[in-house]
Structures are given as C-alpha cells and as structure tokens.
PDB file of C-alpha atoms in Angstrom:
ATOM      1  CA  UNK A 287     -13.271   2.799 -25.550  1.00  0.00           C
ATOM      2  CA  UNK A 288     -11.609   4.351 -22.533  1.00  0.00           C
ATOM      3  CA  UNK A 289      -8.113   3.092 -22.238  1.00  0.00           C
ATOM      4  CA  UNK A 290      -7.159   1.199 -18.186  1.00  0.00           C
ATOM      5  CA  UNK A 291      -3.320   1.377 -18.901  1.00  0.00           C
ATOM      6  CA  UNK A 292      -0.606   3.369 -20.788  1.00  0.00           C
ATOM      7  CA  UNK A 293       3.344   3.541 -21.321  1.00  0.00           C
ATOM      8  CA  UNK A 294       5.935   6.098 -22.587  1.00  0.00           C
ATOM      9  CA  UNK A 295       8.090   5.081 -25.033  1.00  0.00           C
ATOM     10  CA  UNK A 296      10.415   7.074 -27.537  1.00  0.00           C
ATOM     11  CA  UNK A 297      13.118   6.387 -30.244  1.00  0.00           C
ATOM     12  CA  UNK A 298      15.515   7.406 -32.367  1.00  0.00           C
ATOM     13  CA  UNK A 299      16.406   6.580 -36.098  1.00  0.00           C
ATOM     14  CA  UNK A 300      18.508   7.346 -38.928  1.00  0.00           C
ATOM     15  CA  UNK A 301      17.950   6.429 -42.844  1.00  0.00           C
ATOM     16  CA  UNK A 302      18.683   8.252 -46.193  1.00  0.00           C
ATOM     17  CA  UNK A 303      15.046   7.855 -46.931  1.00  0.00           C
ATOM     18  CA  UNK A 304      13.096   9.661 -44.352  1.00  0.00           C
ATOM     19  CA  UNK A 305       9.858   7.395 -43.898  1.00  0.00           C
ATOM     20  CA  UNK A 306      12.623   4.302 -42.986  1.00  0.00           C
ATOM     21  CA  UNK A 307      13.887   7.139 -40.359  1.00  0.00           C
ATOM     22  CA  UNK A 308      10.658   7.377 -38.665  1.00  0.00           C
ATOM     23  CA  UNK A 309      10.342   3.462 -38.866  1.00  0.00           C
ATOM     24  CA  UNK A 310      13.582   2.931 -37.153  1.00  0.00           C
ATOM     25  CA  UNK A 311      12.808   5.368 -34.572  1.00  0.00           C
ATOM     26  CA  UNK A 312       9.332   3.344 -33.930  1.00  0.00           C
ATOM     27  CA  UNK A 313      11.470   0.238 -34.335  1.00  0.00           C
ATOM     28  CA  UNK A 314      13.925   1.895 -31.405  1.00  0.00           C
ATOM     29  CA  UNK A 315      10.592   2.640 -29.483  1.00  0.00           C
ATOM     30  CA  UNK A 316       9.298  -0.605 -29.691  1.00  0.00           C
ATOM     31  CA  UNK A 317       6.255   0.057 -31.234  1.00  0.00           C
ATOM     32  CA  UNK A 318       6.837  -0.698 -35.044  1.00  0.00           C
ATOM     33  CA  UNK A 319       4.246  -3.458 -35.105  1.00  0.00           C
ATOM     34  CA  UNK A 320       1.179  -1.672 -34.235  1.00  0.00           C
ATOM     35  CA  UNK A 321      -1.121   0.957 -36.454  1.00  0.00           C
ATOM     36  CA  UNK A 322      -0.774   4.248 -34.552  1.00  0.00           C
ATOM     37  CA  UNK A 323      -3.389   6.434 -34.359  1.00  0.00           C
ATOM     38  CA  UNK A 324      -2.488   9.385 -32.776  1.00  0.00           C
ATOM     39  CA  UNK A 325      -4.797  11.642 -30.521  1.00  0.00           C
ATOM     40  CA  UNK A 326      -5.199  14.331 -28.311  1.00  0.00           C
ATOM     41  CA  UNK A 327      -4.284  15.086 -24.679  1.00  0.00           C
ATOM     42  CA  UNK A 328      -6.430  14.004 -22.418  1.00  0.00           C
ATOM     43  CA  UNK A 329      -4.913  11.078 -19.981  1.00  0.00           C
ATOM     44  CA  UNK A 330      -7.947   8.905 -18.826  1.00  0.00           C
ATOM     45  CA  UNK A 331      -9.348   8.910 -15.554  1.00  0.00           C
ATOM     46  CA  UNK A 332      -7.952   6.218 -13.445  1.00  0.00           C
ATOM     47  CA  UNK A 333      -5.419   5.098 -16.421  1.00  0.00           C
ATOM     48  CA  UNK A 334      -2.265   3.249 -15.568  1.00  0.00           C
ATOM     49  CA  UNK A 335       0.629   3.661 -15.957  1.00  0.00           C
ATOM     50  CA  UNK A 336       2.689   0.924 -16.348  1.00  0.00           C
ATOM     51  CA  UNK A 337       6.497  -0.404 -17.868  1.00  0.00           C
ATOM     52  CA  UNK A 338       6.965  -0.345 -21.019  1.00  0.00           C
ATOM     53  CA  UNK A 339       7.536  -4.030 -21.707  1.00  0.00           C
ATOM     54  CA  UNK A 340       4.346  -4.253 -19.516  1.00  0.00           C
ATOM     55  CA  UNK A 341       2.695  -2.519 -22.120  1.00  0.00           C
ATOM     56  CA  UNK A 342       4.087  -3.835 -25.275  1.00  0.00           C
ATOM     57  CA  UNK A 343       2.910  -7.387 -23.507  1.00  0.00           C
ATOM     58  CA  UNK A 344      -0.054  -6.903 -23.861  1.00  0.00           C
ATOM     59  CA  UNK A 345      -0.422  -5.469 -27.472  1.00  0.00           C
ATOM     60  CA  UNK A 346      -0.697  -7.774 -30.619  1.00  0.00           C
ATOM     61  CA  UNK A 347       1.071  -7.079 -33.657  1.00  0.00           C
ATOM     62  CA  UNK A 348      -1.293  -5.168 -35.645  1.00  0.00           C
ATOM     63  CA  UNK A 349      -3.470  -3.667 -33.272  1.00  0.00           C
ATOM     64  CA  UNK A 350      -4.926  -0.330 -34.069  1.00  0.00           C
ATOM     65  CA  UNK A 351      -3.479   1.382 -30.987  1.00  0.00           C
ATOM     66  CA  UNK A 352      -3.773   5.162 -29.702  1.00  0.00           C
ATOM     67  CA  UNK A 353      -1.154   7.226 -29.077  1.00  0.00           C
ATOM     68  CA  UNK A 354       0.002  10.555 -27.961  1.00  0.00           C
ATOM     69  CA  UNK A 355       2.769  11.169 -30.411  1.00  0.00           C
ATOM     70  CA  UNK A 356       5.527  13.959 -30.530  1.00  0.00           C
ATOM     71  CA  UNK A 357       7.866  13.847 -33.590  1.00  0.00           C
ATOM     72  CA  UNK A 358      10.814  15.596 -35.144  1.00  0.00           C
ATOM     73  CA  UNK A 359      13.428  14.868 -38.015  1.00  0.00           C
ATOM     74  CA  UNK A 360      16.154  16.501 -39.833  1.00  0.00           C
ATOM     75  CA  UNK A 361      18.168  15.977 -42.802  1.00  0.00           C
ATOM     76  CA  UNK A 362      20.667  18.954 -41.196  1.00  0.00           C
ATOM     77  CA  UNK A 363      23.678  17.531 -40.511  1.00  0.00           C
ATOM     78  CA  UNK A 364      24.436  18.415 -36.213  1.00  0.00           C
ATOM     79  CA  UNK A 365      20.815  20.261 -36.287  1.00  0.00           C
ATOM     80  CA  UNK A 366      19.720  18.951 -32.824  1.00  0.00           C
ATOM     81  CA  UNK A 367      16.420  18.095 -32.509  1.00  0.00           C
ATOM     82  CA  UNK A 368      13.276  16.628 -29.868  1.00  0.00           C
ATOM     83  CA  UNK A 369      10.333  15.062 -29.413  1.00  0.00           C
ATOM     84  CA  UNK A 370       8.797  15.413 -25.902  1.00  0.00           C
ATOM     85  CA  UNK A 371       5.672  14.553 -23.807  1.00  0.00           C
ATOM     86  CA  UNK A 372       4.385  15.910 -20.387  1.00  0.00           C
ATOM     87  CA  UNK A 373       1.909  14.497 -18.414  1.00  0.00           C
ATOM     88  CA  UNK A 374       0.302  15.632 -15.400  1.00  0.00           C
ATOM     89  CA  UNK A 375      -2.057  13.654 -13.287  1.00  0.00           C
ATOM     90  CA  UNK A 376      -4.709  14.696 -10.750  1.00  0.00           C
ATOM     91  CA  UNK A 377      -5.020  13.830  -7.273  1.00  0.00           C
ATOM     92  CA  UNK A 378      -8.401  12.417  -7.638  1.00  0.00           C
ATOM     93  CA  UNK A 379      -7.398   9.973 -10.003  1.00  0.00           C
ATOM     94  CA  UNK A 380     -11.782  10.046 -10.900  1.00  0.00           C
ATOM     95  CA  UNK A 381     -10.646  13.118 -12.671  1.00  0.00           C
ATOM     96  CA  UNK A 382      -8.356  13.142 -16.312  1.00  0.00           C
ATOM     97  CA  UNK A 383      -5.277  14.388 -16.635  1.00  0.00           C
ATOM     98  CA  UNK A 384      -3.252  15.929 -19.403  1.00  0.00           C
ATOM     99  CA  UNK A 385      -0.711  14.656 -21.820  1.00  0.00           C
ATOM    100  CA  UNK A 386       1.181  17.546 -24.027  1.00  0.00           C
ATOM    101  CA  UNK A 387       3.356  17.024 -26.965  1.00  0.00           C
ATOM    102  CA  UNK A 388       6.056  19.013 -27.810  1.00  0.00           C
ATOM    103  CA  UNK A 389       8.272  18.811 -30.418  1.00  0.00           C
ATOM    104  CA  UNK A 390      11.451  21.465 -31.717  1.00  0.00           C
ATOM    105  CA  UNK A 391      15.118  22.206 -32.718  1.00  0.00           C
ATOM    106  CA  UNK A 392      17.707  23.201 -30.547  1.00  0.00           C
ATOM    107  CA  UNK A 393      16.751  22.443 -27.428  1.00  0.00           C
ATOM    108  CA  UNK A 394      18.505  19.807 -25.224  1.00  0.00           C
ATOM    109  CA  UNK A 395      16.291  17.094 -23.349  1.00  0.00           C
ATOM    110  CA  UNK A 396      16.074  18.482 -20.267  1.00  0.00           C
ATOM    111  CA  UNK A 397      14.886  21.895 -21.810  1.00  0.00           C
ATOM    112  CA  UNK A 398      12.664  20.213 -24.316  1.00  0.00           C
ATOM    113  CA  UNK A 399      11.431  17.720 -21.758  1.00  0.00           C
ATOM    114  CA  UNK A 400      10.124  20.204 -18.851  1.00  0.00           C
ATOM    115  CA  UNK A 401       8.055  22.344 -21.435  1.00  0.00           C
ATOM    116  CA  UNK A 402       6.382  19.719 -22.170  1.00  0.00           C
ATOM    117  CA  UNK A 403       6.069  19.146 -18.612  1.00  0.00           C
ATOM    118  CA  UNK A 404       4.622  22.405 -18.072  1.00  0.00           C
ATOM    119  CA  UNK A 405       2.606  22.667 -20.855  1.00  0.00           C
ATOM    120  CA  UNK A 406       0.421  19.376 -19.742  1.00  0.00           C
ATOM    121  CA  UNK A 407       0.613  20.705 -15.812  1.00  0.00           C
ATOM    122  CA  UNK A 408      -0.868  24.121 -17.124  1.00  0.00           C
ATOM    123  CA  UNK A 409      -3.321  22.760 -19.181  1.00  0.00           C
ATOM    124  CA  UNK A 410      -4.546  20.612 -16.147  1.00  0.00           C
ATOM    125  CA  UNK A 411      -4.377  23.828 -13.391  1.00  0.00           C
ATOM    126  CA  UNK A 412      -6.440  25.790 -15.981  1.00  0.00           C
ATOM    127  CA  UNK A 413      -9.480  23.284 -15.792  1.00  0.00           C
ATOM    128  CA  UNK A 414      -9.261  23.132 -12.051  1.00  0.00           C
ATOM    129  CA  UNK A 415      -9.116  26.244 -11.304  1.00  0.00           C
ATOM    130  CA  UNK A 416      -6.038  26.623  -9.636  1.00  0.00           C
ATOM    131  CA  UNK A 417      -4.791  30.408  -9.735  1.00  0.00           C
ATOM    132  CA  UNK A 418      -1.192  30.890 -10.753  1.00  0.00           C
ATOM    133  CA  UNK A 419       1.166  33.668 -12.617  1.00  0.00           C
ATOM    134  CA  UNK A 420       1.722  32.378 -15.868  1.00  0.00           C
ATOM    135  CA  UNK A 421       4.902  34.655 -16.539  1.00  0.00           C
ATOM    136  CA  UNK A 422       6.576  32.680 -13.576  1.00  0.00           C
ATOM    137  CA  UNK A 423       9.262  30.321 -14.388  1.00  0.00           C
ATOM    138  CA  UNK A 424       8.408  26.494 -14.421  1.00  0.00           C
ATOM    139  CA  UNK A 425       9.906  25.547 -11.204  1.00  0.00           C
ATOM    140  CA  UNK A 426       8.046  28.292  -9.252  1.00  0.00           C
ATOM    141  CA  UNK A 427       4.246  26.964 -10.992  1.00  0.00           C
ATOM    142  CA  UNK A 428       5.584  23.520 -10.443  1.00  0.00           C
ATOM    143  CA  UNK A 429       5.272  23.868  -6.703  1.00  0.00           C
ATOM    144  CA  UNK A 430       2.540  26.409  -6.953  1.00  0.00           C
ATOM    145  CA  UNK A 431       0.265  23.044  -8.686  1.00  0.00           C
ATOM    146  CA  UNK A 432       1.415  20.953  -6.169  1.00  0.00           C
ATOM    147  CA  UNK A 433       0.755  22.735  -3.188  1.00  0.00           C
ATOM    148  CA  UNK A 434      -3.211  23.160  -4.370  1.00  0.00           C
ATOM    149  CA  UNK A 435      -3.761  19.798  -3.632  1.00  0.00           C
ATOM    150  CA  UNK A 436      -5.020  19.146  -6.930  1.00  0.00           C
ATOM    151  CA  UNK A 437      -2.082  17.778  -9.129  1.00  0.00           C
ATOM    152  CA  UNK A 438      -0.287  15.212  -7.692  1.00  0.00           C
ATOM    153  CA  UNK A 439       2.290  14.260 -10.473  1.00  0.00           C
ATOM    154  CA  UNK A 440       4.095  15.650 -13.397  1.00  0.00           C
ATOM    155  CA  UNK A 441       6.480  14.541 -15.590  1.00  0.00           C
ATOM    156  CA  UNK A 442       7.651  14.151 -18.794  1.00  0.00           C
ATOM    157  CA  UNK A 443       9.843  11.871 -21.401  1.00  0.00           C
ATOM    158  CA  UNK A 444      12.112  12.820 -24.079  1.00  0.00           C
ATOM    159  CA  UNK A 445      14.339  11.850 -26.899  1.00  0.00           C
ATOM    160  CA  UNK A 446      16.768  14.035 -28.290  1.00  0.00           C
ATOM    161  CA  UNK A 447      19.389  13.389 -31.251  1.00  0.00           C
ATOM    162  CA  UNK A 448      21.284  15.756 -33.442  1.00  0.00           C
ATOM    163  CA  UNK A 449      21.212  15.466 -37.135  1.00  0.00           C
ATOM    164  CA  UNK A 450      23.278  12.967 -39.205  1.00  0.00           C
ATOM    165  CA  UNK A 451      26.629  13.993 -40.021  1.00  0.00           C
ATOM    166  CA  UNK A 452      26.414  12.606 -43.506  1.00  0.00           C
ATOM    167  CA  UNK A 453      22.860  14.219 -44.096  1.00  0.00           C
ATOM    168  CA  UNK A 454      20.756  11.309 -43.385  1.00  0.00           C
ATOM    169  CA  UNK A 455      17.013  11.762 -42.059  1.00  0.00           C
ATOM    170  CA  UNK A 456      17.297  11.624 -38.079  1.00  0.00           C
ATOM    171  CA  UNK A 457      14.313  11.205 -36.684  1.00  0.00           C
ATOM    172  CA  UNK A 458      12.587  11.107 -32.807  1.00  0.00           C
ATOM    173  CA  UNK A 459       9.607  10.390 -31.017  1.00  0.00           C
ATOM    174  CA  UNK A 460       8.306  10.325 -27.739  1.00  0.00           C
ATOM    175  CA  UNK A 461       4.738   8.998 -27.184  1.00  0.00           C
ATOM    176  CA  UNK A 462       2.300   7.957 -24.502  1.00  0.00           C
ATOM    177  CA  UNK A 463       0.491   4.427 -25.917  1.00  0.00           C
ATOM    178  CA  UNK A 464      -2.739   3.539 -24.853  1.00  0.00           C
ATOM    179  CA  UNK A 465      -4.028  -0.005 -23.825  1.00  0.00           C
ATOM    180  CA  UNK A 466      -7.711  -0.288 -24.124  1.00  0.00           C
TER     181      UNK A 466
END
C-alpha cells in the first residue's frame, strides 16, 4: 500500500457547532466524501503529484483515504488562525520525501506557509546528510538544500481565516491526500 499519486487541498468553514465547522472546511476542500485517515510525513518515493480535481477523479465516495492533515479552529471572534503543509522532494525521486504539518494562531499564510516549508525541507536535509546552520533564516537554508544537489523542490500550501465575528467555530485545513 504505497500510494503512485497525491494532491493538496485545504478549506475553510464556519458553523456554531464546531464538528459542522470542520465539515464545511472538508466540504470547501473537496474532500467531505471520503474517510480520512490521517498519517505521518513521509511523501512516497516516486509519488505524483497531480491537480486536485485530478485527484478527487479518481477517488470514490467512501474510500478510506490517507492524508497528511493540518488543522486549526477558533470560536475567537478576529483570532486568526492556519493550517499549513510543506513538502520537500528529493532529486532522486527513488528516494522519499517529506511532508510537515503545521498548524497555529496568528500567523498570516505566507508566515505560516514557509515554516511548514522548512520544517519538511529540514527534515529531508537531516536524512541526507546535507550540512547546514540551523539558526539561519529560511531563505538562506532554502538555497543552502538546493545547491547540495539533493532536494530539488519545496513548497508548501496554506489556508488561513480569522475567527467569526459573531463567535462561530472557524475552522481550516490544509492536507496532502494520497491515491493508492
């Protein structure tokens, strides 16, 4: 049960009740319809990536499907929150990858979105061995990874909202799906 392909998605919804929050931001994701199971972060060797209506294509209603989920919600009114993942692939594509979640308050997408970037890029340096100062800023270990010749892509996908102004769950998620 390796999976060939993956997508990102993410979402955002809003509910007084905040399991229909989380359902609306699935719903807003487009994956609703399927039994998440989430896991860890490894990204398969040669997985690909492809579109997100690619993906969803291909997936029944009601398929137990993997994911790599990050999640946040809030019933603070303005409380901004955000659900992120990273992923960083190899350039032997033989090799996995990493996939990070990331998930906090008060951070806008960008912010939110590049730690998660560097977390999964990090994780993926450390198992090959590629020396770096981990007190340098993202940008500078960004093209410190690249120039190894060992990672040949990072990135990462987040959704952002700030909290309901009448008190309402809010909810996000950002997830990498699987397609076995």
């Amino acid at each position: 049960m390796v999976p060939k392909k993956c997508f990102l998605t993410k979402g955002v919804g809003v509910h007084k009740d905040k399991l229909a929050s989380f359902e609306l931001a699935l719903r807003d994701a487009k994956i609703e319809k399927y039994n998440l199971v989430t896991v860890s972060s490894i990204l398969p060797p040669n997985c690909k990536r492809v579109s997100r209506d690619e993906g969803i294509e291909q997936l029944p209603a009601g398929e137990i499907v993997h994911c790599v989920l990050a999640r946040n919600e809030t019933n603070e009114t303005q409380r901004l929150i955000s659900a992120a993942v990273g992923t960083a692939v190899p350039v032997n594509e033989n090799n996995y990858g990493y996939i990070s979640e990331h998930h906090t308050f008060g951070e806008d997408e960008l912010t939110a979105g590049e730690y998660a970037e560097d977390l999964a890029a990090t994780m993926l340096a450390t198992t090959l061995g590629i020396e770096f100062d981990a007190d340098c800023a993202w940008h500078e270990r960004e093209q410190v990874y690249k120039a190894s010749g060992h990672i040949i892509d990072t990135t990462h996908y987040c959704q952002t909202a700030n909290g309901d102004k009448e008190g309402k769950w809010t909810s996000v998620i950002a997830a990498m799906v699987f397609i076995e």
